[in-house]
Amino acid sequence: MGADVIVGAQFGDEGKGKIVDTLVHRNNYEIVVRYNGGANAGHTVIFDGKTFKLHLVPSGIFKHGTICILGTGTVIDPVALVKEIADLEAAGVDVSGFRISNRAHLILPWHMILDKARECERDARAAESKSATTAIGTTGRGIGPCYETKAARIGIRMGDLKDDVVTTFLAKLDSMYRHFLHDLHLGEITLKRFNLPKLPEPDAVFRDILIAKNIGRFITDTDELTRAAWRSGKKILLEGAQATHLDIECGTYPFVSSSHATSAGACVGSGLPPTAIENVFAVAKAYTTRVGNGPFLTEQETEIGNLLRDRGHEFGTTTGRPRRCGWFDADLVRRACEINGAQKLIVTKLDVLTGLDEILLSTGCDAMGHPVYERFKGWDKLLTAVRVWNDLPHEAQKYLSRIEELSGARLAGVAIGPSREQIIWLD
Ligand code: IMP
C-alpha cells in the first residue's frame, strides 16, 4: 500500500488541517507524518463544538490510535512544542501516539531574534531610501534561520536532546552562539535599534531547553518507523505545511518559506522513497489568500477583498495578521497540481462565496501582466448543510467544474464549513 500526500496548492492557509483531520477519519490512516516547516503553520480543527489550534502537532492526533509524527524535514521550537502538548493533554486529547524525528532541527531563541532583526532591517532600509520594503513578511518564528544553520551543518537536532552528555550538548550550543554573534554580526547595537532582546547566552538557552527534556519520550528514528510501517502495508498520510507557492524551490522566491512544501519534499521530510507515494491531494481555497509579501495576481484591495477577509475570517492563525484576499487564480492552482503530481483536488471554503452576485476566476495573464477573468453568476443558497454534489446550487456546480477543468486534477472534495462534517466527497 502506498502513502498519500496532502499539499497546499496556493500560498498556505487552504484549510489543510481540517482536510487531514477529516481524511484520517474517512480513510483510516494509521500514520500521519508532518514533513516540513515548524510553528509558522497554524491549523484549526473543529469538532464536537471544540476548536483546537495546532502549530506543530499533526492534525491526525485527534483520532485515537493514530501515530502522528513530526518528521525529519520539520524544525521545532521545543518550548512552543511543550506548551502545545500540555494544552492538548489538558483538553483530554490522548498524545501517546505522538512521535518526533531525532533528525528534526531545534529552533532556538537566536533563530527567532535573527528572523525578526532581518525583517526590521529590511523595513528600516526601505524607510530610509523611501522605497518599497524587501521584507518577506515572515512569521518571526525563526524558520529561515533554522534551515540556514541546518544547511551550514551547525544545527542542533532533536536527537541531541536525548544526549546524556551535557558537555557535548553545551559545546554544540556554544558553537551555534558564536556563529550568530560573530558570523552574522548580531551585535547589541543592531538588536537595540529594533527593540529586540540581547542574544541569550548558551547557558540560559540550555536552562530553557531543559524544560523540553520531557519531550524526550516522543523522540525516535521516525524515518525507520515510517518505512517499516510502509513495508508492512500500513496506511500513511504525509501532511504538508505552507504550500507549493511558498516552497523554497518552486515558490515565488524570495517571498517563500525555507522548506520543501511540495510532494517531492514529502519524501525527504518523512524518510519514505518516491515510489511509496500513491495519491497526492492538492488543497485550494475557492478564492485566494496570502499572508506576507510577494506577488499576488488576483489580489483585491477593494471592498470585495475586505468582504472575503471578514467572511472567511482571514487572519493568520500564527500571527493574527490580516491575510491579503483575492479571486481564484486557476493557473496558480494548475501549476501546483502539475508540480505535485496531484491527481485529486479538494476545494475549501466555498461557503464564503455565498451571496456574491458575481464571482471572478482568473485563467492567466494578458500581455501587460494583468489577470484575465472569467465571470460566474453567484448563488444565495446557504451551503453549510449540503452534503452531496446534487444539492449544490447549479451556479456553484458550474464554478467548481470550471476549477476542476482548469486544474488538471479530479475534484475529490468540497468543504463548505469549518467543522469535520462539512465536506462533500465526490469519490
Ligand atoms: P516564514 O516561514 O516564517 O519564514 O515566512 C515566509 C513566508 O511564508 C511569509 O510570507 C509567511 O507569511 C508565509 N508563511 C509561513 N507559514 C505560513 C502558513 O502556514 N500559512 C501561510 N503563510 C505562511
XYZ file of C-alpha atoms and ligand atoms in Angstrom:
450
model
C 0.000 0.000 0.000
C 1.297 3.473 -0.853
C 1.376 6.687 1.146
C -0.894 9.635 0.340
C 0.179 13.273 0.425
C -1.775 16.436 1.262
C -0.276 19.612 -0.143
C -1.313 23.266 -0.354
C -1.926 24.496 -3.921
C -1.782 28.253 -3.225
C 0.018 30.344 -0.569
C -0.936 28.389 2.553
C -3.979 28.540 4.837
C -6.023 26.455 2.388
C -7.617 24.516 5.237
C -5.273 21.532 5.096
C -5.581 20.886 8.848
C -9.302 20.282 8.574
C -8.818 18.087 5.493
C -6.152 15.975 7.231
C -8.413 15.536 10.255
C -11.363 14.573 8.019
C -9.330 12.203 5.819
C -7.757 10.441 8.799
C -11.268 9.546 9.966
C -12.532 8.700 6.479
C -9.567 6.682 5.178
C -8.334 5.281 8.496
C -4.727 6.307 8.108
C -2.620 4.651 10.784
C 0.342 7.012 10.489
C 0.356 10.775 9.796
C 3.690 12.476 9.150
C 4.110 16.238 9.008
C 7.108 16.657 6.714
C 8.114 20.352 6.628
C 8.048 23.712 8.372
C 7.540 24.467 12.033
C 5.415 26.691 14.232
C 4.974 29.099 11.293
C 1.999 26.903 10.350
C -1.352 27.101 12.068
C -4.094 24.526 11.783
C -7.585 24.958 13.130
C -9.599 21.809 13.733
C -13.196 21.970 14.954
C -15.253 19.034 16.184
C -17.770 18.306 18.957
C -18.141 22.060 19.350
C -14.482 22.447 20.370
C -11.868 24.444 18.483
C -8.229 23.362 18.506
C -5.410 25.484 17.099
C -2.307 23.474 16.290
C 1.061 24.762 15.131
C 3.277 21.706 15.311
C 1.455 18.508 16.243
C -0.165 16.880 13.138
C -3.951 17.185 12.977
C -4.239 13.365 12.979
C -3.702 13.439 16.761
C -7.473 13.646 17.297
C -8.042 10.083 16.051
C -7.244 7.652 18.815
C -4.581 5.119 17.881
C -3.052 7.153 15.036
C 0.725 7.569 15.158
C 1.415 11.274 14.496
C 4.931 12.213 13.546
C 6.869 15.459 13.261
C 9.214 14.291 10.526
C 12.844 14.845 9.628
C 12.035 17.855 7.446
C 10.457 19.863 10.252
C 12.048 22.491 12.505
C 10.891 22.584 16.110
C 10.799 25.207 18.830
C 10.956 22.867 21.851
C 9.458 25.407 24.241
C 6.427 26.002 21.951
C 6.022 22.254 21.491
C 5.983 21.558 25.231
C 3.192 24.112 25.595
C 1.191 22.688 22.679
C 1.402 19.165 24.099
C 0.425 20.380 27.585
C -2.609 22.224 26.109
C -3.729 19.104 24.220
C -3.352 16.936 27.311
C -5.279 19.483 29.379
C -8.125 19.251 26.815
C -8.174 15.475 27.281
C -6.515 14.599 23.949
C -4.508 11.361 24.020
C -0.984 12.218 22.804
C 0.526 8.777 23.307
C 0.726 8.305 19.514
C 2.884 11.389 19.036
C 6.481 10.944 17.772
C 9.293 13.377 16.880
C 12.085 12.665 14.437
C 15.526 12.547 16.024
C 16.739 14.322 12.858
C 14.400 17.330 13.058
C 16.239 20.545 13.931
C 15.723 22.681 17.019
C 14.672 26.310 16.731
C 16.426 28.316 19.446
C 15.796 31.915 20.587
C 18.735 33.036 18.446
C 16.948 31.900 15.270
C 13.849 33.883 16.190
C 15.794 37.025 17.091
C 17.713 36.885 13.801
C 14.492 36.329 11.832
C 12.946 39.463 13.379
C 16.142 41.548 13.166
C 16.455 40.879 9.444
C 12.871 41.840 8.750
C 13.204 45.055 10.810
C 16.418 45.913 8.990
C 14.763 45.478 5.578
C 11.851 47.706 6.622
C 14.236 50.309 8.067
C 16.364 50.357 4.908
C 13.234 50.825 2.788
C 12.032 53.675 5.012
C 15.426 55.407 4.786
C 15.543 55.151 0.997
C 11.782 55.767 0.642
C 11.462 52.608 -1.435
C 9.296 49.502 -1.148
C 10.363 47.124 1.592
C 12.173 43.924 0.701
C 10.944 42.311 3.938
C 9.440 38.883 3.306
C 6.786 39.282 5.972
C 7.891 36.150 7.821
C 6.048 34.781 10.819
C 9.077 35.615 13.004
C 9.262 32.034 14.246
C 12.912 31.572 13.270
C 12.104 29.207 10.394
C 14.522 30.573 7.760
C 17.498 30.953 10.149
C 16.936 27.404 11.454
C 17.049 25.913 7.960
C 20.191 28.038 7.422
C 22.035 26.532 10.397
C 20.842 23.118 9.213
C 22.374 23.696 5.774
C 25.511 25.174 7.384
C 25.826 21.879 9.288
C 25.960 23.515 12.693
C 22.336 22.813 13.613
C 21.186 21.034 16.753
C 18.818 18.132 16.289
C 16.046 16.702 18.431
C 18.141 13.558 18.940
C 20.730 15.757 20.681
C 18.141 16.477 23.392
C 18.314 12.836 24.358
C 22.069 13.062 24.578
C 23.022 12.391 28.186
C 26.387 14.052 27.758
C 25.578 17.615 28.836
C 29.033 18.842 27.855
C 28.517 17.728 24.244
C 25.182 19.491 24.065
C 26.591 22.657 25.623
C 29.509 22.603 23.171
C 27.043 22.472 20.277
C 25.068 25.367 21.730
C 28.255 27.343 22.224
C 29.354 26.837 18.646
C 25.979 27.970 17.317
C 26.005 31.007 19.627
C 29.381 32.064 18.242
C 28.003 31.662 14.734
C 25.142 34.062 15.474
C 27.247 36.525 17.392
C 30.256 36.777 15.127
C 29.498 35.381 11.682
C 26.132 37.100 11.488
C 27.200 40.313 13.246
C 24.191 40.241 15.504
C 25.705 42.756 17.867
C 23.875 44.524 20.612
C 23.625 47.716 18.578
C 21.505 46.149 15.833
C 19.258 44.464 18.377
C 18.819 47.576 20.497
C 17.908 49.619 17.446
C 14.923 47.388 16.787
C 13.984 46.875 20.411
C 14.926 43.218 20.231
C 16.307 41.335 23.212
C 20.023 40.725 23.619
C 21.101 37.268 22.435
C 20.759 34.984 25.466
C 23.960 33.191 26.471
C 24.234 29.434 25.793
C 23.783 28.610 29.487
C 20.441 30.440 29.586
C 19.282 28.733 26.389
C 20.289 25.406 27.884
C 18.236 26.079 31.020
C 15.155 26.829 28.881
C 15.671 23.721 26.834
C 15.803 21.607 29.973
C 12.048 22.065 30.344
C 11.757 20.390 26.977
C 13.637 17.336 28.256
C 10.319 15.650 28.969
C 9.533 15.589 25.256
C 12.461 13.163 25.020
C 9.889 10.362 25.427
C 8.495 11.182 21.947
C 11.845 11.357 20.095
C 12.820 8.393 17.936
C 14.096 7.368 14.486
C 10.820 8.164 12.729
C 12.283 7.616 9.237
C 12.864 3.972 10.095
C 9.483 3.736 11.828
C 7.677 5.173 8.787
C 9.479 2.915 6.308
C 8.758 -0.129 8.473
C 5.082 0.858 8.554
C 5.094 1.235 4.749
C 6.765 -2.164 4.280
C 4.120 -3.791 6.435
C 1.298 -2.209 4.390
C 0.066 0.388 6.890
C -1.922 3.383 5.597
C 0.214 6.529 5.752
C -0.686 10.184 5.198
C 2.049 12.776 4.646
C 0.893 16.238 5.696
C 2.487 19.300 4.111
C 2.576 22.686 5.827
C 2.622 26.037 3.955
C 2.124 25.473 0.228
C 3.526 24.963 -3.250
C 3.958 28.680 -3.958
C 5.773 29.185 -0.624
C 8.155 26.282 -1.352
C 11.843 27.270 -1.305
C 12.366 25.760 -4.798
C 9.040 26.171 -6.608
C 7.594 29.215 -4.868
C 7.665 32.967 -5.531
C 11.302 33.320 -4.369
C 12.452 35.219 -2.306
C 8.926 35.592 -0.881
C 8.793 32.000 0.270
C 9.313 29.933 3.381
C 12.567 27.973 3.671
C 11.307 24.395 3.448
C 10.204 21.904 0.808
C 6.430 22.133 0.990
C 5.664 20.148 -2.175
C 5.046 16.410 -2.569
C 8.721 15.939 -3.510
C 9.564 17.346 -0.059
C 7.214 14.788 1.471
C 9.804 12.094 0.749
C 12.932 13.758 2.158
C 10.895 15.134 5.040
C 9.417 11.779 6.068
C 12.045 9.212 5.099
C 9.854 7.464 2.503
C 11.086 6.838 -1.059
C 9.274 8.478 -4.020
C 7.987 5.066 -5.096
C 5.956 4.940 -1.860
C 3.697 7.819 -2.931
C 0.294 6.789 -4.256
C -2.278 9.601 -4.104
C -1.494 13.295 -3.971
C -4.310 15.598 -2.815
C -3.870 19.283 -3.625
C -5.939 21.603 -1.427
C -7.077 25.021 -2.710
C -9.414 27.635 -1.305
C -12.357 28.706 -3.521
C -10.618 32.107 -3.664
C -7.013 33.123 -2.955
C -5.303 34.495 0.148
C -1.738 35.328 1.005
C -0.162 36.469 4.253
C 3.169 38.242 3.997
C 4.680 39.965 0.989
C 5.152 38.735 -2.579
C 3.312 38.606 -5.901
C -0.448 38.059 -5.895
C -2.002 38.326 -9.352
C -5.668 38.357 -8.369
C -5.417 40.421 -5.162
C -8.439 42.677 -4.464
C -7.512 45.674 -2.340
C -11.141 46.686 -2.563
C -14.452 46.087 -0.865
C -14.544 42.575 -2.243
C -11.165 41.792 -0.652
C -12.432 43.104 2.695
C -15.602 41.082 2.356
C -13.689 37.850 1.706
C -11.427 38.611 4.694
C -14.351 39.229 7.047
C -16.482 36.325 5.895
C -13.604 33.874 5.649
C -12.025 35.030 8.961
C -8.841 35.555 7.015
C -6.458 36.407 9.817
C -3.278 34.368 10.369
C -3.605 31.544 12.910
C 0.016 32.072 13.933
C 0.492 35.846 13.799
C -3.074 37.203 13.658
C -2.087 39.314 10.626
C -4.883 40.124 8.153
C -4.497 37.995 5.048
C -4.471 39.576 1.593
C -7.517 38.322 -0.334
C -8.482 37.972 -3.994
C -10.154 35.879 -6.667
C -9.289 32.278 -7.538
C -6.175 32.032 -9.708
C -6.688 28.889 -11.784
C -3.254 28.992 -13.378
C -1.589 29.108 -9.943
C -3.522 26.007 -8.912
C -2.922 24.246 -12.235
C 0.838 24.736 -11.799
C 0.601 23.429 -8.230
C -1.245 20.289 -9.369
C 1.389 19.702 -12.022
C 4.400 20.306 -9.716
C 2.976 17.982 -7.060
C 1.644 15.341 -9.439
C -1.725 15.833 -7.742
C -4.425 13.601 -9.169
C -7.043 14.928 -6.748
C -8.129 18.432 -5.846
C -10.042 19.468 -2.732
C -11.635 22.926 -2.797
C -12.294 24.551 0.595
C -14.340 27.468 1.928
C -16.827 27.509 -0.941
C -19.462 28.725 1.558
C -17.597 32.055 1.913
C -18.639 32.956 -1.655
C -22.389 32.535 -0.962
C -24.363 35.725 -1.542
C -21.965 37.309 -4.056
C -23.701 38.466 -7.255
C -20.713 37.643 -9.369
C -17.584 35.527 -8.825
C -14.427 36.021 -10.861
C -11.827 33.402 -11.721
C -8.517 34.183 -13.396
C -7.298 31.869 -16.148
C -3.934 33.608 -16.668
C -2.323 36.926 -17.625
C -2.598 39.205 -20.632
C 0.453 40.732 -22.349
C 0.534 43.511 -19.721
C 0.618 41.018 -16.873
C -2.975 41.708 -15.824
C -5.276 38.829 -14.894
C -7.739 37.559 -17.483
C -11.028 36.828 -15.736
C -13.979 34.579 -16.423
C -17.177 35.681 -14.690
C -19.605 33.367 -12.900
C -23.060 34.007 -11.558
C -23.245 33.723 -7.754
C -25.770 31.859 -5.583
C -27.739 32.646 -2.428
C -28.410 29.204 -1.001
C -26.662 28.538 2.341
C -24.258 25.683 1.746
C -23.301 24.712 5.277
C -25.774 21.805 5.479
C -25.135 20.461 1.948
C -23.514 17.003 1.924
C -23.923 15.801 -1.685
C -22.991 17.337 -5.030
C -26.549 17.310 -6.388
C -27.716 19.586 -3.554
C -25.231 22.300 -4.518
C -26.769 25.214 -6.464
C -26.292 24.889 -10.210
C -24.114 28.059 -10.226
C -21.759 26.596 -7.606
C -21.503 23.355 -9.597
C -20.600 25.352 -12.704
C -17.884 27.303 -10.859
C -16.387 24.146 -9.329
C -16.497 22.236 -12.616
C -14.542 25.014 -14.309
C -11.957 24.958 -11.490
C -11.644 21.190 -11.928
C -11.255 21.509 -15.697
C -8.543 24.187 -15.441
C -6.627 22.494 -12.607
C -5.957 19.271 -14.496
C -6.831 17.254 -11.351
C -10.063 15.478 -10.433
C -12.292 17.275 -7.961
C -12.396 14.913 -4.974
C -13.957 17.057 -2.268
C -15.537 20.407 -1.487
C -15.506 21.906 2.018
C -18.481 24.105 2.881
C -17.813 24.971 6.517
C -15.163 24.706 9.213
C -16.248 21.552 11.028
C -15.232 17.977 10.243
C -18.644 17.001 8.826
C -18.948 19.968 6.473
C -17.494 18.403 3.368
C -18.878 16.938 0.140
C -16.927 13.935 -1.138
C -17.106 13.123 -4.827
C -15.418 9.723 -4.765
P 8.442 32.062 7.372
O 8.002 30.674 7.036
O 8.043 32.479 8.757
O 9.902 32.280 7.089
O 7.658 33.080 6.408
C 7.909 33.134 5.000
C 6.628 33.448 4.243
O 5.747 32.336 4.323
C 5.852 34.635 4.806
O 5.200 35.283 3.737
C 4.808 33.982 5.699
O 3.669 34.788 5.895
C 4.494 32.739 4.886
N 4.007 31.617 5.712
C 4.736 30.835 6.523
N 3.960 29.890 7.075
C 2.726 30.079 6.600
C 1.473 29.393 6.784
O 1.368 28.390 7.491
N 0.416 29.898 6.094
C 0.523 30.958 5.267
N 1.652 31.619 5.057
C 2.748 31.188 5.715
